[in-house]
Amino acid sequence: MNKDAKIYITGHTGMLGSITLNFFKENGYSNIITTTHKTLDLINQQEVDDFFNKERPEYVIHIAAKVGGIKANIDNPAIFLYDNLMMQSNVINSAHKYNVKKFVFIASSCIYPAVSPQPMKEEYLLDGKLEPTNEGYAIAKIAGIKLLETYHKQYGFNGITLIPSNLYGSNDTFDLNHAHVLSSLVKRFTDAKNDNASSITLWGTGIARREFLHVEDFSKAILYFFENYNSPDCINVGPGTDISIKELAELISSKVEYSGEILWDDTKPNGMLKKCMDVSNMIKEGFKPSKLLETGIEEVIESYKKLK
């Protein structure tokens, strides 16, 4: 791979995008271009077309997305569906139109059916109904995958799709309206500890299980598959092991030394009860994440404490 090739990374200010941008630079890629929402609205087809016509990137890493936790997805399903559909469609179409050599698309494990055999293999996509709480976001991501597949079939376009498990990291948002589950729990327990709260109430029952991947590991995966993979077949990326939300809450509670009671509001949704991915294809291709969950959690806790 030519380290001087022009690479366009979308979403470079977000949790994943910022880490990925830095990791590519650290590995010698010196001609990376980025945009912000102020300089380029990815939802606007004409703006995206004009940008590609002017800049002519050779490679695209599409990370930009409208993301959020269960509550945000429940409250804004149309926004999650529309915004993500438009962004990825505009970027993929312009990438093809202006002869981008390779396109990396980031999907999500929520694309798999709500009731799915475990661990979830890539071929289980579209085998059943989606989890209602994030259906809009999931449909958009599935559409992105299928758009790349059809562009490959019809035009020979080189697009690859990576499907990460639940991402977390020190640079995640701690805004409870937009935070992912792990950073949300870190904030809730740290605040409860500081406020000497006698109890904390969490959504659901805690029985739902999730697989967590540190954003640094996933940025390494993006670079690895960018350099070494050229198939339209999706690749699951994750540790291959999961943990219940109850176990995660207890682990974070212990790490921040919170001694109050943990209560569960079973009138609130759990989301998918289990979504651990089969990562045998990832391993077969030569990649494996390395950061331990406990280590990553400790880093997120320290990051949040520095914001206080």
PDB file of C-alpha atoms in Angstrom:
ATOM      1  CA  MET A   1       0.000   0.000   0.000  1.00  0.00           C
ATOM      2  CA  ASN A   2       1.356   3.394  -1.017  1.00  0.00           C
ATOM      3  CA  LYS A   3       1.709   5.474   2.167  1.00  0.00           C
ATOM      4  CA  ASP A   4       1.383   8.686   0.111  1.00  0.00           C
ATOM      5  CA  ALA A   5      -1.985   7.713  -1.364  1.00  0.00           C
ATOM      6  CA  LYS A   6      -4.802  10.170  -0.671  1.00  0.00           C
ATOM      7  CA  ILE A   7      -7.150   8.694   1.938  1.00  0.00           C
ATOM      8  CA  TYR A   8     -10.429  10.276   2.982  1.00  0.00           C
ATOM      9  CA  ILE A   9     -11.540   9.365   6.522  1.00  0.00           C
ATOM     10  CA  THR A  10     -15.080  10.455   7.360  1.00  0.00           C
ATOM     11  CA  GLY A  11     -16.158  11.010  10.947  1.00  0.00           C
ATOM     12  CA  HIS A  12     -12.644  11.785  12.165  1.00  0.00           C
ATOM     13  CA  THR A  13     -13.842  13.790  15.191  1.00  0.00           C
ATOM     14  CA  GLY A  14     -15.798  10.913  16.742  1.00  0.00           C
ATOM     15  CA  MET A  15     -14.652   8.197  19.130  1.00  0.00           C
ATOM     16  CA  LEU A  16     -13.618   5.719  16.431  1.00  0.00           C
ATOM     17  CA  GLY A  17     -12.655   8.204  13.734  1.00  0.00           C
ATOM     18  CA  SER A  18     -10.210  10.182  15.866  1.00  0.00           C
ATOM     19  CA  ILE A  19      -8.370   7.057  17.007  1.00  0.00           C
ATOM     20  CA  THR A  20      -8.315   5.637  13.470  1.00  0.00           C
ATOM     21  CA  LEU A  21      -6.963   8.887  12.011  1.00  0.00           C
ATOM     22  CA  ASN A  22      -4.124   8.958  14.540  1.00  0.00           C
ATOM     23  CA  PHE A  23      -3.361   5.264  14.043  1.00  0.00           C
ATOM     24  CA  PHE A  24      -3.093   5.630  10.263  1.00  0.00           C
ATOM     25  CA  LYS A  25      -0.761   8.608  10.719  1.00  0.00           C
ATOM     26  CA  GLU A  26       1.366   6.683  13.217  1.00  0.00           C
ATOM     27  CA  ASN A  27       1.728   3.944  10.611  1.00  0.00           C
ATOM     28  CA  GLY A  28       3.112   6.281   7.978  1.00  0.00           C
ATOM     29  CA  TYR A  29       0.059   7.392   6.013  1.00  0.00           C
ATOM     30  CA  SER A  30       0.808  11.037   5.304  1.00  0.00           C
ATOM     31  CA  ASN A  31      -1.868  12.165   2.840  1.00  0.00           C
ATOM     32  CA  ILE A  32      -5.107  11.891   4.804  1.00  0.00           C
ATOM     33  CA  ILE A  33      -7.947  14.317   4.199  1.00  0.00           C
ATOM     34  CA  THR A  34     -10.847  14.957   6.568  1.00  0.00           C
ATOM     35  CA  THR A  35     -13.950  17.113   6.752  1.00  0.00           C
ATOM     36  CA  THR A  36     -16.273  18.328   9.483  1.00  0.00           C
ATOM     37  CA  HIS A  37     -20.030  18.760   9.298  1.00  0.00           C
ATOM     38  CA  LYS A  38     -19.448  22.502   8.882  1.00  0.00           C
ATOM     39  CA  THR A  39     -17.174  22.030   5.872  1.00  0.00           C
ATOM     40  CA  LEU A  40     -19.114  19.170   4.261  1.00  0.00           C
ATOM     41  CA  ASP A  41     -22.651  17.921   4.928  1.00  0.00           C
ATOM     42  CA  LEU A  42     -22.524  14.240   3.985  1.00  0.00           C
ATOM     43  CA  ILE A  43     -26.325  14.170   3.827  1.00  0.00           C
ATOM     44  CA  ASN A  44     -26.207  16.648   0.929  1.00  0.00           C
ATOM     45  CA  GLN A  45     -25.623  14.696  -2.285  1.00  0.00           C
ATOM     46  CA  GLN A  46     -24.400  17.667  -4.323  1.00  0.00           C
ATOM     47  CA  GLU A  47     -21.909  18.761  -1.665  1.00  0.00           C
ATOM     48  CA  VAL A  48     -20.490  15.236  -1.458  1.00  0.00           C
ATOM     49  CA  ASP A  49     -20.226  14.956  -5.242  1.00  0.00           C
ATOM     50  CA  ASP A  50     -18.479  18.329  -5.481  1.00  0.00           C
ATOM     51  CA  PHE A  51     -16.038  17.321  -2.737  1.00  0.00           C
ATOM     52  CA  PHE A  52     -15.058  14.061  -4.442  1.00  0.00           C
ATOM     53  CA  ASN A  53     -14.765  15.794  -7.808  1.00  0.00           C
ATOM     54  CA  LYS A  54     -12.370  18.336  -6.307  1.00  0.00           C
ATOM     55  CA  GLU A  55     -10.325  16.159  -3.937  1.00  0.00           C
ATOM     56  CA  ARG A  56     -10.263  12.827  -5.844  1.00  0.00           C
ATOM     57  CA  PRO A  57      -9.355  10.577  -2.878  1.00  0.00           C
ATOM     58  CA  GLU A  58      -7.899   7.201  -3.805  1.00  0.00           C
ATOM     59  CA  TYR A  59      -9.243   5.417  -0.726  1.00  0.00           C
ATOM     60  CA  VAL A  60     -12.161   6.028   1.641  1.00  0.00           C
ATOM     61  CA  ILE A  61     -12.668   4.903   5.241  1.00  0.00           C
ATOM     62  CA  HIS A  62     -16.320   5.674   6.007  1.00  0.00           C
ATOM     63  CA  ILE A  63     -16.743   5.980   9.777  1.00  0.00           C
ATOM     64  CA  ALA A  64     -19.161   8.919  10.020  1.00  0.00           C
ATOM     65  CA  ALA A  65     -22.547   7.836  11.356  1.00  0.00           C
ATOM     66  CA  LYS A  66     -25.440   8.961  13.485  1.00  0.00           C
ATOM     67  CA  VAL A  67     -25.036   6.813  16.619  1.00  0.00           C
ATOM     68  CA  GLY A  68     -26.465   6.571  20.134  1.00  0.00           C
ATOM     69  CA  GLY A  69     -27.700   4.318  22.911  1.00  0.00           C
ATOM     70  CA  ILE A  70     -31.059   2.577  23.328  1.00  0.00           C
ATOM     71  CA  LYS A  71     -32.968   5.702  24.395  1.00  0.00           C
ATOM     72  CA  ALA A  72     -31.668   7.828  21.528  1.00  0.00           C
ATOM     73  CA  ASN A  73     -32.534   5.086  19.021  1.00  0.00           C
ATOM     74  CA  ILE A  74     -36.031   4.629  20.465  1.00  0.00           C
ATOM     75  CA  ASP A  75     -36.736   8.373  20.462  1.00  0.00           C
ATOM     76  CA  ASN A  76     -35.286   9.120  16.999  1.00  0.00           C
ATOM     77  CA  PRO A  77     -35.714   6.086  14.701  1.00  0.00           C
ATOM     78  CA  ALA A  78     -36.417   8.178  11.598  1.00  0.00           C
ATOM     79  CA  ILE A  79     -33.333  10.337  12.118  1.00  0.00           C
ATOM     80  CA  PHE A  80     -31.086   7.305  12.633  1.00  0.00           C
ATOM     81  CA  LEU A  81     -32.448   5.648   9.500  1.00  0.00           C
ATOM     82  CA  TYR A  82     -32.529   8.694   7.216  1.00  0.00           C
ATOM     83  CA  ASP A  83     -29.249  10.336   8.207  1.00  0.00           C
ATOM     84  CA  ASN A  84     -27.234   7.130   7.953  1.00  0.00           C
ATOM     85  CA  LEU A  85     -28.889   6.068   4.696  1.00  0.00           C
ATOM     86  CA  MET A  86     -28.137   9.404   3.081  1.00  0.00           C
ATOM     87  CA  MET A  87     -24.568   9.753   4.332  1.00  0.00           C
ATOM     88  CA  GLN A  88     -23.398   6.304   3.288  1.00  0.00           C
ATOM     89  CA  SER A  89     -25.282   6.329  -0.036  1.00  0.00           C
ATOM     90  CA  ASN A  90     -23.813   9.677  -1.041  1.00  0.00           C
ATOM     91  CA  VAL A  91     -20.276   8.713  -0.051  1.00  0.00           C
ATOM     92  CA  ILE A  92     -20.402   5.254  -1.654  1.00  0.00           C
ATOM     93  CA  ASN A  93     -21.887   6.546  -4.913  1.00  0.00           C
ATOM     94  CA  SER A  94     -19.371   9.391  -5.209  1.00  0.00           C
ATOM     95  CA  ALA A  95     -16.514   7.033  -4.347  1.00  0.00           C
ATOM     96  CA  HIS A  96     -17.548   4.800  -7.238  1.00  0.00           C
ATOM     97  CA  LYS A  97     -18.170   7.730  -9.586  1.00  0.00           C
ATOM     98  CA  TYR A  98     -14.716   9.209  -8.983  1.00  0.00           C
ATOM     99  CA  ASN A  99     -12.825   5.899  -9.150  1.00  0.00           C
ATOM    100  CA  VAL A 100     -11.903   5.304  -5.514  1.00  0.00           C
ATOM    101  CA  LYS A 101      -9.685   2.206  -5.408  1.00  0.00           C
ATOM    102  CA  LYS A 102     -10.997   0.826  -2.129  1.00  0.00           C
ATOM    103  CA  PHE A 103     -13.826   1.647   0.260  1.00  0.00           C
ATOM    104  CA  VAL A 104     -14.017   0.537   3.906  1.00  0.00           C
ATOM    105  CA  PHE A 105     -17.511   0.543   5.411  1.00  0.00           C
ATOM    106  CA  ILE A 106     -18.146   0.226   9.147  1.00  0.00           C
ATOM    107  CA  ALA A 107     -21.340  -1.635  10.043  1.00  0.00           C
ATOM    108  CA  SER A 108     -22.597  -2.757  13.479  1.00  0.00           C
ATOM    109  CA  SER A 109     -23.496  -5.989  15.256  1.00  0.00           C
ATOM    110  CA  CYS A 110     -27.082  -4.697  15.599  1.00  0.00           C
ATOM    111  CA  ILE A 111     -27.628  -5.690  11.956  1.00  0.00           C
ATOM    112  CA  TYR A 112     -28.144  -9.311  13.032  1.00  0.00           C
ATOM    113  CA  PRO A 113     -31.619 -10.704  13.810  1.00  0.00           C
ATOM    114  CA  ALA A 114     -32.931 -10.135  17.337  1.00  0.00           C
ATOM    115  CA  VAL A 115     -33.282 -13.896  17.731  1.00  0.00           C
ATOM    116  CA  SER A 116     -30.189 -15.401  16.181  1.00  0.00           C
ATOM    117  CA  PRO A 117     -28.097 -18.538  16.721  1.00  0.00           C
ATOM    118  CA  GLN A 118     -25.039 -17.809  18.857  1.00  0.00           C
ATOM    119  CA  PRO A 119     -22.338 -16.926  18.119  1.00  0.00           C
ATOM    120  CA  MET A 120     -23.600 -14.914  15.150  1.00  0.00           C
ATOM    121  CA  LYS A 121     -21.993 -15.747  11.817  1.00  0.00           C
ATOM    122  CA  GLU A 122     -21.799 -13.279   8.948  1.00  0.00           C
ATOM    123  CA  GLU A 123     -24.204 -15.396   6.895  1.00  0.00           C
ATOM    124  CA  TYR A 124     -26.984 -14.920   9.489  1.00  0.00           C
ATOM    125  CA  LEU A 125     -27.643 -11.423   8.138  1.00  0.00           C
ATOM    126  CA  LEU A 126     -31.329 -11.022   7.120  1.00  0.00           C
ATOM    127  CA  ASP A 127     -32.289 -14.409   8.606  1.00  0.00           C
ATOM    128  CA  GLY A 128     -34.894 -12.875  10.931  1.00  0.00           C
ATOM    129  CA  LYS A 129     -36.540  -9.775  12.377  1.00  0.00           C
ATOM    130  CA  LEU A 130     -34.372  -7.014  13.819  1.00  0.00           C
ATOM    131  CA  GLU A 131     -34.336  -5.757  17.404  1.00  0.00           C
ATOM    132  CA  PRO A 132     -37.094  -3.069  17.457  1.00  0.00           C
ATOM    133  CA  THR A 133     -35.192  -0.663  19.730  1.00  0.00           C
ATOM    134  CA  ASN A 134     -32.547   0.108  17.086  1.00  0.00           C
ATOM    135  CA  GLU A 135     -34.242  -1.045  13.899  1.00  0.00           C
ATOM    136  CA  GLY A 136     -33.772   2.266  12.076  1.00  0.00           C
ATOM    137  CA  TYR A 137     -30.014   2.295  12.586  1.00  0.00           C
ATOM    138  CA  ALA A 138     -29.722  -1.408  11.738  1.00  0.00           C
ATOM    139  CA  ILE A 139     -31.698  -1.083   8.496  1.00  0.00           C
ATOM    140  CA  ALA A 140     -29.462   1.782   7.405  1.00  0.00           C
ATOM    141  CA  LYS A 141     -26.314  -0.255   8.044  1.00  0.00           C
ATOM    142  CA  ILE A 142     -27.735  -3.270   6.210  1.00  0.00           C
ATOM    143  CA  ALA A 143     -28.551  -1.014   3.266  1.00  0.00           C
ATOM    144  CA  GLY A 144     -24.943   0.194   3.251  1.00  0.00           C
ATOM    145  CA  ILE A 145     -23.662  -3.373   3.156  1.00  0.00           C
ATOM    146  CA  LYS A 146     -26.002  -4.286   0.315  1.00  0.00           C
ATOM    147  CA  LEU A 147     -25.167  -1.120  -1.605  1.00  0.00           C
ATOM    148  CA  LEU A 148     -21.478  -2.053  -1.529  1.00  0.00           C
ATOM    149  CA  GLU A 149     -22.283  -5.633  -2.543  1.00  0.00           C
ATOM    150  CA  THR A 150     -24.352  -4.490  -5.524  1.00  0.00           C
ATOM    151  CA  TYR A 151     -21.732  -1.944  -6.601  1.00  0.00           C
ATOM    152  CA  HIS A 152     -19.179  -4.757  -6.505  1.00  0.00           C
ATOM    153  CA  LYS A 153     -21.455  -7.056  -8.504  1.00  0.00           C
ATOM    154  CA  GLN A 154     -22.448  -4.480 -11.119  1.00  0.00           C
ATOM    155  CA  TYR A 155     -19.315  -2.326 -11.359  1.00  0.00           C
ATOM    156  CA  GLY A 156     -16.502  -4.339  -9.758  1.00  0.00           C
ATOM    157  CA  PHE A 157     -16.218  -1.698  -7.020  1.00  0.00           C
ATOM    158  CA  ASN A 158     -13.779  -2.703  -4.268  1.00  0.00           C
ATOM    159  CA  GLY A 159     -15.661  -2.207  -1.006  1.00  0.00           C
ATOM    160  CA  ILE A 160     -15.178  -4.109   2.238  1.00  0.00           C
ATOM    161  CA  THR A 161     -17.407  -4.189   5.326  1.00  0.00           C
ATOM    162  CA  LEU A 162     -16.259  -4.628   8.919  1.00  0.00           C
ATOM    163  CA  ILE A 163     -18.817  -5.439  11.623  1.00  0.00           C
ATOM    164  CA  PRO A 164     -17.556  -4.453  15.089  1.00  0.00           C
ATOM    165  CA  SER A 165     -19.048  -5.581  18.370  1.00  0.00           C
ATOM    166  CA  ASN A 166     -20.004  -2.881  20.909  1.00  0.00           C
ATOM    167  CA  LEU A 167     -17.270  -0.258  20.824  1.00  0.00           C
ATOM    168  CA  TYR A 168     -15.941   1.599  23.836  1.00  0.00           C
ATOM    169  CA  GLY A 169     -12.961   3.792  24.633  1.00  0.00           C
ATOM    170  CA  SER A 170     -11.549   6.619  26.706  1.00  0.00           C
ATOM    171  CA  ASN A 171     -12.641   9.223  24.176  1.00  0.00           C
ATOM    172  CA  ASP A 172     -16.302   8.164  24.064  1.00  0.00           C
ATOM    173  CA  THR A 173     -18.984  10.684  24.952  1.00  0.00           C
ATOM    174  CA  PHE A 174     -20.356  10.638  28.497  1.00  0.00           C
ATOM    175  CA  ASP A 175     -23.542  12.459  27.492  1.00  0.00           C
ATOM    176  CA  LEU A 176     -26.252  10.038  28.635  1.00  0.00           C
ATOM    177  CA  ASN A 177     -28.462  10.916  25.657  1.00  0.00           C
ATOM    178  CA  HIS A 178     -25.805   9.711  23.219  1.00  0.00           C
ATOM    179  CA  ALA A 179     -23.366   7.542  25.217  1.00  0.00           C
ATOM    180  CA  HIS A 180     -22.786   3.861  24.549  1.00  0.00           C
ATOM    181  CA  VAL A 181     -23.643   1.473  27.386  1.00  0.00           C
ATOM    182  CA  LEU A 182     -20.153   1.124  28.867  1.00  0.00           C
ATOM    183  CA  SER A 183     -19.321   4.819  29.061  1.00  0.00           C
ATOM    184  CA  SER A 184     -22.845   5.485  30.318  1.00  0.00           C
ATOM    185  CA  LEU A 185     -22.338   3.036  33.186  1.00  0.00           C
ATOM    186  CA  VAL A 186     -18.949   4.548  34.010  1.00  0.00           C
ATOM    187  CA  LYS A 187     -20.557   7.980  34.313  1.00  0.00           C
ATOM    188  CA  ARG A 188     -23.535   6.723  36.324  1.00  0.00           C
ATOM    189  CA  PHE A 189     -21.451   4.797  38.868  1.00  0.00           C
ATOM    190  CA  THR A 190     -18.734   7.438  39.199  1.00  0.00           C
ATOM    191  CA  ASP A 191     -21.342  10.144  39.789  1.00  0.00           C
ATOM    192  CA  ALA A 192     -23.214   7.940  42.275  1.00  0.00           C
ATOM    193  CA  LYS A 193     -19.966   7.338  44.151  1.00  0.00           C
ATOM    194  CA  ASN A 194     -19.155  11.064  44.256  1.00  0.00           C
ATOM    195  CA  ASP A 195     -22.711  11.935  45.357  1.00  0.00           C
ATOM    196  CA  ASN A 196     -22.794   9.202  48.032  1.00  0.00           C
ATOM    197  CA  ALA A 197     -25.997   7.888  46.444  1.00  0.00           C
ATOM    198  CA  SER A 198     -27.524   4.960  48.335  1.00  0.00           C
ATOM    199  CA  SER A 199     -28.681   3.263  45.133  1.00  0.00           C
ATOM    200  CA  ILE A 200     -28.558   3.464  41.362  1.00  0.00           C
ATOM    201  CA  THR A 201     -31.299   2.300  38.978  1.00  0.00           C
ATOM    202  CA  LEU A 202     -30.395   0.874  35.579  1.00  0.00           C
ATOM    203  CA  TRP A 203     -32.546   0.010  32.563  1.00  0.00           C
ATOM    204  CA  GLY A 204     -33.775  -3.533  31.977  1.00  0.00           C
ATOM    205  CA  THR A 205     -32.991  -6.626  34.003  1.00  0.00           C
ATOM    206  CA  GLY A 206     -29.252  -6.863  33.383  1.00  0.00           C
ATOM    207  CA  ILE A 207     -29.528 -10.267  31.713  1.00  0.00           C
ATOM    208  CA  ALA A 208     -28.726  -8.975  28.216  1.00  0.00           C
ATOM    209  CA  ARG A 209     -25.229  -9.938  27.132  1.00  0.00           C
ATOM    210  CA  ARG A 210     -22.864  -7.805  25.077  1.00  0.00           C
ATOM    211  CA  GLU A 211     -19.466  -8.220  23.459  1.00  0.00           C
ATOM    212  CA  PHE A 212     -17.151  -5.231  23.912  1.00  0.00           C
ATOM    213  CA  LEU A 213     -14.300  -4.186  21.627  1.00  0.00           C
ATOM    214  CA  HIS A 214     -11.896  -1.396  22.517  1.00  0.00           C
ATOM    215  CA  VAL A 215     -11.801   1.351  19.914  1.00  0.00           C
ATOM    216  CA  GLU A 216      -7.994   1.071  19.674  1.00  0.00           C
ATOM    217  CA  ASP A 217      -8.289  -2.591  18.729  1.00  0.00           C
ATOM    218  CA  PHE A 218     -10.894  -1.785  16.105  1.00  0.00           C
ATOM    219  CA  SER A 219      -8.799   1.010  14.597  1.00  0.00           C
ATOM    220  CA  LYS A 220      -6.007  -1.557  14.248  1.00  0.00           C
ATOM    221  CA  ALA A 221      -8.485  -3.893  12.565  1.00  0.00           C
ATOM    222  CA  ILE A 222      -9.501  -1.161  10.118  1.00  0.00           C
ATOM    223  CA  LEU A 223      -5.873  -0.623   9.115  1.00  0.00           C
ATOM    224  CA  TYR A 224      -5.181  -4.358   8.940  1.00  0.00           C
ATOM    225  CA  PHE A 225      -8.124  -5.156   6.663  1.00  0.00           C
ATOM    226  CA  PHE A 226      -7.577  -1.970   4.654  1.00  0.00           C
ATOM    227  CA  GLU A 227      -4.123  -3.283   3.790  1.00  0.00           C
ATOM    228  CA  ASN A 228      -4.873  -7.006   3.536  1.00  0.00           C
ATOM    229  CA  TYR A 229      -8.492  -7.720   2.577  1.00  0.00           C
ATOM    230  CA  ASN A 230     -10.347  -7.217  -0.707  1.00  0.00           C
ATOM    231  CA  SER A 231     -13.512  -9.318  -0.542  1.00  0.00           C
ATOM    232  CA  PRO A 232     -17.097  -7.997  -0.471  1.00  0.00           C
ATOM    233  CA  ASP A 233     -17.856 -10.616   2.192  1.00  0.00           C
ATOM    234  CA  CYS A 234     -18.427  -8.991   5.599  1.00  0.00           C
ATOM    235  CA  ILE A 235     -16.024  -9.644   8.477  1.00  0.00           C
ATOM    236  CA  ASN A 236     -17.080  -9.727  12.150  1.00  0.00           C
ATOM    237  CA  VAL A 237     -14.543  -8.003  14.408  1.00  0.00           C
ATOM    238  CA  GLY A 238     -14.595  -8.574  18.163  1.00  0.00           C
ATOM    239  CA  PRO A 239     -13.076 -10.554  21.049  1.00  0.00           C
ATOM    240  CA  GLY A 240     -15.511 -13.449  20.587  1.00  0.00           C
ATOM    241  CA  THR A 241     -16.575 -13.406  24.260  1.00  0.00           C
ATOM    242  CA  ASP A 242     -19.412 -11.553  25.965  1.00  0.00           C
ATOM    243  CA  ILE A 243     -20.508 -10.336  29.398  1.00  0.00           C
ATOM    244  CA  SER A 244     -23.954  -9.650  30.869  1.00  0.00           C
ATOM    245  CA  ILE A 245     -24.932  -6.039  31.535  1.00  0.00           C
ATOM    246  CA  LYS A 246     -25.386  -7.039  35.192  1.00  0.00           C
ATOM    247  CA  GLU A 247     -21.831  -8.396  35.340  1.00  0.00           C
ATOM    248  CA  LEU A 248     -20.546  -5.294  33.564  1.00  0.00           C
ATOM    249  CA  ALA A 249     -22.371  -3.002  36.001  1.00  0.00           C
ATOM    250  CA  GLU A 250     -20.961  -4.897  38.986  1.00  0.00           C
ATOM    251  CA  LEU A 251     -17.457  -4.764  37.512  1.00  0.00           C
ATOM    252  CA  ILE A 252     -17.616  -1.009  36.929  1.00  0.00           C
ATOM    253  CA  SER A 253     -19.197  -0.482  40.351  1.00  0.00           C
ATOM    254  CA  SER A 254     -16.283  -2.344  41.916  1.00  0.00           C
ATOM    255  CA  LYS A 255     -13.704  -0.399  39.904  1.00  0.00           C
ATOM    256  CA  VAL A 256     -15.071   2.982  41.061  1.00  0.00           C
ATOM    257  CA  GLU A 257     -15.594   1.624  44.614  1.00  0.00           C
ATOM    258  CA  TYR A 258     -19.308   2.353  44.681  1.00  0.00           C
ATOM    259  CA  SER A 259     -20.918   0.619  47.677  1.00  0.00           C
ATOM    260  CA  GLY A 260     -24.599   1.457  47.088  1.00  0.00           C
ATOM    261  CA  GLU A 261     -27.339  -0.844  45.839  1.00  0.00           C
ATOM    262  CA  ILE A 262     -27.813  -1.597  42.133  1.00  0.00           C
ATOM    263  CA  LEU A 263     -31.509  -1.663  41.166  1.00  0.00           C
ATOM    264  CA  TRP A 264     -33.012  -2.717  37.836  1.00  0.00           C
ATOM    265  CA  ASP A 265     -36.059  -1.164  36.155  1.00  0.00           C
ATOM    266  CA  ASP A 266     -37.615  -4.085  34.293  1.00  0.00           C
ATOM    267  CA  THR A 267     -40.210  -1.798  32.697  1.00  0.00           C
ATOM    268  CA  LYS A 268     -37.404  -0.535  30.459  1.00  0.00           C
ATOM    269  CA  PRO A 269     -36.092  -2.538  27.473  1.00  0.00           C
ATOM    270  CA  ASN A 270     -33.074  -4.841  27.537  1.00  0.00           C
ATOM    271  CA  GLY A 271     -32.429  -4.589  23.823  1.00  0.00           C
ATOM    272  CA  MET A 272     -31.219  -7.802  22.165  1.00  0.00           C
ATOM    273  CA  LEU A 273     -30.700 -10.420  24.879  1.00  0.00           C
ATOM    274  CA  LYS A 274     -27.534 -11.813  23.346  1.00  0.00           C
ATOM    275  CA  LYS A 275     -25.356 -10.809  20.409  1.00  0.00           C
ATOM    276  CA  CYS A 276     -21.949 -12.421  20.576  1.00  0.00           C
ATOM    277  CA  MET A 277     -20.349 -12.676  17.155  1.00  0.00           C
ATOM    278  CA  ASP A 278     -18.511 -15.550  15.544  1.00  0.00           C
ATOM    279  CA  VAL A 279     -15.059 -14.137  14.762  1.00  0.00           C
ATOM    280  CA  SER A 280     -13.534 -17.211  13.124  1.00  0.00           C
ATOM    281  CA  ASN A 281     -13.249 -15.445   9.751  1.00  0.00           C
ATOM    282  CA  MET A 282     -11.426 -12.525  11.395  1.00  0.00           C
ATOM    283  CA  ILE A 283      -8.954 -14.917  13.004  1.00  0.00           C
ATOM    284  CA  LYS A 284      -8.581 -16.850   9.739  1.00  0.00           C
ATOM    285  CA  GLU A 285      -7.621 -13.587   8.016  1.00  0.00           C
ATOM    286  CA  GLY A 286      -4.884 -13.024  10.607  1.00  0.00           C
ATOM    287  CA  PHE A 287      -6.272 -10.448  13.053  1.00  0.00           C
ATOM    288  CA  LYS A 288      -7.057 -10.675  16.763  1.00  0.00           C
ATOM    289  CA  PRO A 289      -7.867  -7.917  19.327  1.00  0.00           C
ATOM    290  CA  SER A 290      -5.496  -7.633  22.281  1.00  0.00           C
ATOM    291  CA  LYS A 291      -6.860  -5.252  24.951  1.00  0.00           C
ATOM    292  CA  LEU A 292      -8.446  -6.854  28.018  1.00  0.00           C
ATOM    293  CA  LEU A 293     -11.888  -5.546  28.998  1.00  0.00           C
ATOM    294  CA  GLU A 294     -10.869  -4.766  32.591  1.00  0.00           C
ATOM    295  CA  THR A 295      -7.885  -2.734  31.391  1.00  0.00           C
ATOM    296  CA  GLY A 296     -10.055  -0.813  28.964  1.00  0.00           C
ATOM    297  CA  ILE A 297     -12.677  -0.088  31.629  1.00  0.00           C
ATOM    298  CA  GLU A 298     -10.026   1.289  33.977  1.00  0.00           C
ATOM    299  CA  GLU A 299      -8.851   3.628  31.208  1.00  0.00           C
ATOM    300  CA  VAL A 300     -12.401   4.866  30.572  1.00  0.00           C
ATOM    301  CA  ILE A 301     -12.911   5.504  34.294  1.00  0.00           C
ATOM    302  CA  GLU A 302      -9.701   7.535  34.499  1.00  0.00           C
ATOM    303  CA  SER A 303     -10.708   9.478  31.399  1.00  0.00           C
ATOM    304  CA  TYR A 304     -14.068  10.406  32.914  1.00  0.00           C
ATOM    305  CA  LYS A 305     -12.494  11.404  36.229  1.00  0.00           C
ATOM    306  CA  LYS A 306     -10.252  13.863  34.377  1.00  0.00           C
ATOM    307  CA  LEU A 307     -13.358  15.565  32.993  1.00  0.00           C
ATOM    308  CA  LYS A 308     -14.821  16.150  36.441  1.00  0.00           C
TER     309      LYS A 308
END
